[in-house]
């Protein structure tokens, strides 16, 4: 039972949540590229490329960010 509680509290799974004008990413490892029209994020198993206009990010926690702007496309690759 302790392991189940620990896994719930220490959530290390990569997550991407898409909203109308935002993308919330949890448990990423690195920001590869940060431009106004393209942001590339890396996790242990995925590479996410977000393209759009007026993109900017807010860092919420160490491994959690919120990307805002006019999002046109999101690409996810296994690495």
GROMACS .gro file of N, CA and C in nm:
model
  237
    1UNK      N    1   0.082  -0.119   0.000
    1UNK     CA    2   0.000   0.000   0.000
    1UNK      C    3   0.087   0.126   0.000
    2UNK      N    4   0.197   0.121   0.075
    2UNK     CA    5   0.287   0.237   0.079
    2UNK      C    6   0.339   0.271  -0.060
    3UNK      N    7   0.370   0.171  -0.140
    3UNK     CA    8   0.420   0.195  -0.277
    3UNK      C    9   0.316   0.266  -0.362
    4UNK      N   10   0.190   0.231  -0.348
    4UNK     CA   11   0.084   0.297  -0.425
    4UNK      C   12   0.071   0.444  -0.386
    5UNK      N   13   0.079   0.472  -0.258
    5UNK     CA   14   0.071   0.611  -0.211
    5UNK      C   15   0.194   0.688  -0.259
    6UNK      N   16   0.311   0.628  -0.250
    6UNK     CA   17   0.434   0.693  -0.295
    6UNK      C   18   0.427   0.723  -0.445
    7UNK      N   19   0.380   0.629  -0.526
    7UNK     CA   20   0.368   0.650  -0.670
    7UNK      C   21   0.269   0.763  -0.702
    8UNK      N   22   0.166   0.777  -0.623
    8UNK     CA   23   0.068   0.884  -0.642
    8UNK      C   24   0.130   1.019  -0.609
    9UNK      N   25   0.204   1.025  -0.501
    9UNK     CA   26   0.264   1.151  -0.457
    9UNK      C   27   0.381   1.191  -0.547
   10UNK      N   28   0.467   1.095  -0.579
   10UNK     CA   29   0.585   1.120  -0.660
   10UNK      C   30   0.554   1.078  -0.803
   11UNK      N   31   0.478   1.160  -0.872
   11UNK     CA   32   0.436   1.131  -1.008
   11UNK      C   33   0.546   1.174  -1.103
   12UNK      N   34   0.612   1.079  -1.169
   12UNK     CA   35   0.721   1.113  -1.260
   12UNK      C   36   0.686   1.084  -1.406
   13UNK      N   37   0.560   1.055  -1.434
   13UNK     CA   38   0.517   1.026  -1.570
   13UNK      C   39   0.507   1.155  -1.651
   14UNK      N   40   0.558   1.152  -1.774
   14UNK     CA   41   0.548   1.267  -1.864
   14UNK      C   42   0.402   1.292  -1.898
   15UNK      N   43   0.359   1.417  -1.888
   15UNK     CA   44   0.220   1.453  -1.920
   15UNK      C   45   0.216   1.581  -2.000
   16UNK      N   46   0.128   1.581  -2.098
   16UNK     CA   47   0.104   1.698  -2.181
   16UNK      C   48  -0.046   1.720  -2.184
   17UNK      N   49  -0.090   1.839  -2.142
   17UNK     CA   50  -0.232   1.872  -2.142
   17UNK      C   51  -0.251   1.993  -2.232
   18UNK      N   52  -0.341   1.980  -2.329
   18UNK     CA   53  -0.367   2.086  -2.425
   18UNK      C   54  -0.495   2.160  -2.388
   19UNK      N   55  -0.484   2.292  -2.381
   19UNK     CA   56  -0.599   2.379  -2.360
   19UNK      C   57  -0.616   2.463  -2.487
   20UNK      N   58  -0.711   2.554  -2.491
   20UNK     CA   59  -0.738   2.633  -2.611
   20UNK      C   60  -0.616   2.714  -2.655
   21UNK      N   61  -0.554   2.785  -2.565
   21UNK     CA   62  -0.438   2.866  -2.602
   21UNK      C   63  -0.317   2.839  -2.512
   22UNK      N   64  -0.311   2.719  -2.454
   22UNK     CA   65  -0.202   2.684  -2.363
   22UNK      C   66  -0.170   2.536  -2.374
   23UNK      N   67  -0.046   2.503  -2.341
   23UNK     CA   68  -0.003   2.364  -2.327
   23UNK      C   69   0.066   2.353  -2.191
   24UNK      N   70   0.021   2.261  -2.110
   24UNK     CA   71   0.080   2.235  -1.979
   24UNK      C   72   0.161   2.107  -1.989
   25UNK      N   73   0.290   2.114  -1.953
   25UNK     CA   74   0.378   1.997  -1.962
   25UNK      C   75   0.436   1.970  -1.825
   26UNK      N   76   0.427   1.844  -1.784
   26UNK     CA   77   0.483   1.801  -1.655
   26UNK      C   78   0.589   1.694  -1.679
   27UNK      N   79   0.691   1.695  -1.596
   27UNK     CA   80   0.797   1.595  -1.593
   27UNK      C   81   0.879   1.593  -1.722
   28UNK      N   82   0.918   1.712  -1.767
   28UNK     CA   83   1.012   1.722  -1.879
   28UNK      C   84   1.153   1.727  -1.822
   29UNK      N   85   1.252   1.705  -1.907
   29UNK     CA   86   1.390   1.708  -1.859
   29UNK      C   87   1.470   1.827  -1.911
   30UNK      N   88   1.432   1.878  -2.032
   30UNK     CA   89   1.514   1.984  -2.090
   30UNK      C   90   1.434   2.066  -2.190
   31UNK      N   91   1.462   2.195  -2.194
   31UNK     CA   92   1.409   2.282  -2.299
   31UNK      C   93   1.518   2.289  -2.405
   32UNK      N   94   1.492   2.232  -2.522
   32UNK     CA   95   1.592   2.225  -2.628
   32UNK      C   96   1.596   2.355  -2.708
   33UNK      N   97   1.481   2.410  -2.741
   33UNK     CA   98   1.474   2.530  -2.823
   33UNK      C   99   1.361   2.619  -2.771
   34UNK      N  100   1.386   2.748  -2.766
   34UNK     CA  101   1.287   2.843  -2.717
   34UNK      C  102   1.286   2.964  -2.809
   35UNK      N  103   1.187   2.969  -2.897
   35UNK     CA  104   1.171   3.079  -2.990
   35UNK      C  105   1.025   3.124  -2.986
   36UNK      N  106   0.996   3.238  -3.042
   36UNK     CA  107   0.860   3.291  -3.040
   36UNK      C  108   0.764   3.208  -3.126
   37UNK      N  109   0.818   3.135  -3.224
   37UNK     CA  110   0.734   3.055  -3.313
   37UNK      C  111   0.754   2.905  -3.296
   38UNK      N  112   0.850   2.863  -3.213
   38UNK     CA  113   0.878   2.720  -3.198
   38UNK      C  114   0.944   2.694  -3.062
   39UNK      N  115   0.889   2.598  -2.989
   39UNK     CA  116   0.946   2.554  -2.862
   39UNK      C  117   0.960   2.403  -2.867
   40UNK      N  118   1.078   2.353  -2.830
   40UNK     CA  119   1.104   2.209  -2.829
   40UNK      C  120   1.140   2.169  -2.687
   41UNK      N  121   1.068   2.070  -2.636
   41UNK     CA  122   1.084   2.019  -2.500
   41UNK      C  123   1.122   1.872  -2.506
   42UNK      N  124   1.207   1.828  -2.416
   42UNK     CA  125   1.249   1.688  -2.412
   42UNK      C  126   1.217   1.627  -2.277
   43UNK      N  127   1.169   1.502  -2.279
   43UNK     CA  128   1.154   1.424  -2.156
   43UNK      C  129   1.244   1.302  -2.172
   44UNK      N  130   1.235   1.209  -2.081
   44UNK     CA  131   1.318   1.089  -2.092
   44UNK      C  132   1.282   1.006  -2.214
   45UNK      N  133   1.157   1.007  -2.255
   45UNK     CA  134   1.114   0.920  -2.365
   45UNK      C  135   1.050   0.993  -2.483
   46UNK      N  136   1.028   1.124  -2.472
   46UNK     CA  137   0.956   1.199  -2.575
   46UNK      C  138   1.029   1.328  -2.610
   47UNK      N  139   1.007   1.374  -2.734
   47UNK     CA  140   1.047   1.509  -2.776
   47UNK      C  141   0.921   1.575  -2.830
   48UNK      N  142   0.886   1.691  -2.775
   48UNK     CA  143   0.765   1.763  -2.811
   48UNK      C  144   0.805   1.893  -2.880
   49UNK      N  145   0.750   1.914  -3.000
   49UNK     CA  146   0.774   2.037  -3.074
   49UNK      C  147   0.641   2.112  -3.087
   50UNK      N  148   0.639   2.234  -3.037
   50UNK     CA  149   0.519   2.316  -3.041
   50UNK      C  150   0.548   2.434  -3.132
   51UNK      N  151   0.464   2.452  -3.233
   51UNK     CA  152   0.480   2.565  -3.324
   51UNK      C  153   0.357   2.655  -3.316
   52UNK      N  154   0.380   2.783  -3.339
   52UNK     CA  155   0.271   2.880  -3.334
   52UNK      C  156   0.323   3.021  -3.342
   53UNK      N  157   0.247   3.113  -3.291
   53UNK     CA  158   0.285   3.255  -3.290
   53UNK      C  159   0.280   3.307  -3.147
   54UNK      N  160   0.371   3.399  -3.117
   54UNK     CA  161   0.375   3.466  -2.985
   54UNK      C  162   0.383   3.364  -2.871
   55UNK      N  163   0.461   3.258  -2.890
   55UNK     CA  164   0.475   3.156  -2.786
   55UNK      C  165   0.567   3.207  -2.676
   56UNK      N  166   0.529   3.181  -2.554
   56UNK     CA  167   0.613   3.211  -2.438
   56UNK      C  168   0.579   3.110  -2.329
   57UNK      N  169   0.671   3.095  -2.236
   57UNK     CA  170   0.645   2.995  -2.132
   57UNK      C  171   0.657   3.055  -1.995
   58UNK      N  172   0.584   2.992  -1.904
   58UNK     CA  173   0.590   3.022  -1.762
   58UNK      C  174   0.635   2.896  -1.692
   59UNK      N  175   0.740   2.905  -1.616
   59UNK     CA  176   0.783   2.788  -1.540
   59UNK      C  177   0.705   2.786  -1.410
   60UNK      N  178   0.635   2.678  -1.387
   60UNK     CA  179   0.553   2.665  -1.266
   60UNK      C  180   0.634   2.601  -1.154
   61UNK      N  181   0.699   2.490  -1.184
   61UNK     CA  182   0.787   2.420  -1.091
   61UNK      C  183   0.909   2.375  -1.168
   62UNK      N  184   1.002   2.305  -1.103
   62UNK     CA  185   1.125   2.262  -1.170
   62UNK      C  186   1.097   2.179  -1.294
   63UNK      N  187   1.001   2.092  -1.292
   63UNK     CA  188   0.974   2.002  -1.405
   63UNK      C  189   0.835   2.025  -1.464
   64UNK      N  190   0.786   2.148  -1.451
   64UNK     CA  191   0.650   2.178  -1.497
   64UNK      C  192   0.649   2.317  -1.562
   65UNK      N  193   0.597   2.324  -1.685
   65UNK     CA  194   0.588   2.453  -1.753
   65UNK      C  195   0.452   2.469  -1.819
   66UNK      N  196   0.418   2.593  -1.845
   66UNK     CA  197   0.295   2.628  -1.914
   66UNK      C  198   0.335   2.714  -2.033
   67UNK      N  199   0.300   2.670  -2.153
   67UNK     CA  200   0.332   2.743  -2.275
   67UNK      C  201   0.205   2.810  -2.324
   68UNK      N  202   0.213   2.941  -2.346
   68UNK     CA  203   0.098   3.018  -2.391
   68UNK      C  204   0.127   3.080  -2.527
   69UNK      N  205   0.022   3.107  -2.602
   69UNK     CA  206   0.034   3.172  -2.732
   69UNK      C  207  -0.066   3.113  -2.830
   70UNK      N  208  -0.051   3.151  -2.956
   70UNK     CA  209  -0.135   3.098  -3.063
   70UNK      C  210  -0.074   2.967  -3.110
   71UNK      N  211  -0.120   2.855  -3.058
   71UNK     CA  212  -0.062   2.725  -3.087
   71UNK      C  213  -0.122   2.671  -3.218
   72UNK      N  214  -0.033   2.640  -3.312
   72UNK     CA  215  -0.076   2.591  -3.442
   72UNK      C  216  -0.059   2.439  -3.453
   73UNK      N  217   0.051   2.387  -3.400
   73UNK     CA  218   0.078   2.244  -3.415
   73UNK      C  219   0.159   2.194  -3.295
   74UNK      N  220   0.133   2.067  -3.259
   74UNK     CA  221   0.211   1.999  -3.156
   74UNK      C  222   0.254   1.865  -3.212
   75UNK      N  223   0.384   1.842  -3.214
   75UNK     CA  224   0.438   1.714  -3.260
   75UNK      C  225   0.504   1.641  -3.145
   76UNK      N  226   0.480   1.511  -3.134
   76UNK     CA  227   0.538   1.430  -3.028
   76UNK      C  228   0.611   1.313  -3.092
   77UNK      N  229   0.740   1.297  -3.058
   77UNK     CA  230   0.822   1.188  -3.110
   77UNK      C  231   0.874   1.105  -2.994
   78UNK      N  232   0.881   0.974  -3.014
   78UNK     CA  233   0.949   0.886  -2.918
   78UNK      C  234   1.099   0.897  -2.942
   79UNK      N  235   1.176   0.904  -2.834
   79UNK     CA  236   1.321   0.912  -2.848
   79UNK      C  237   1.389   0.798  -2.776
   0.00000   0.00000   0.00000
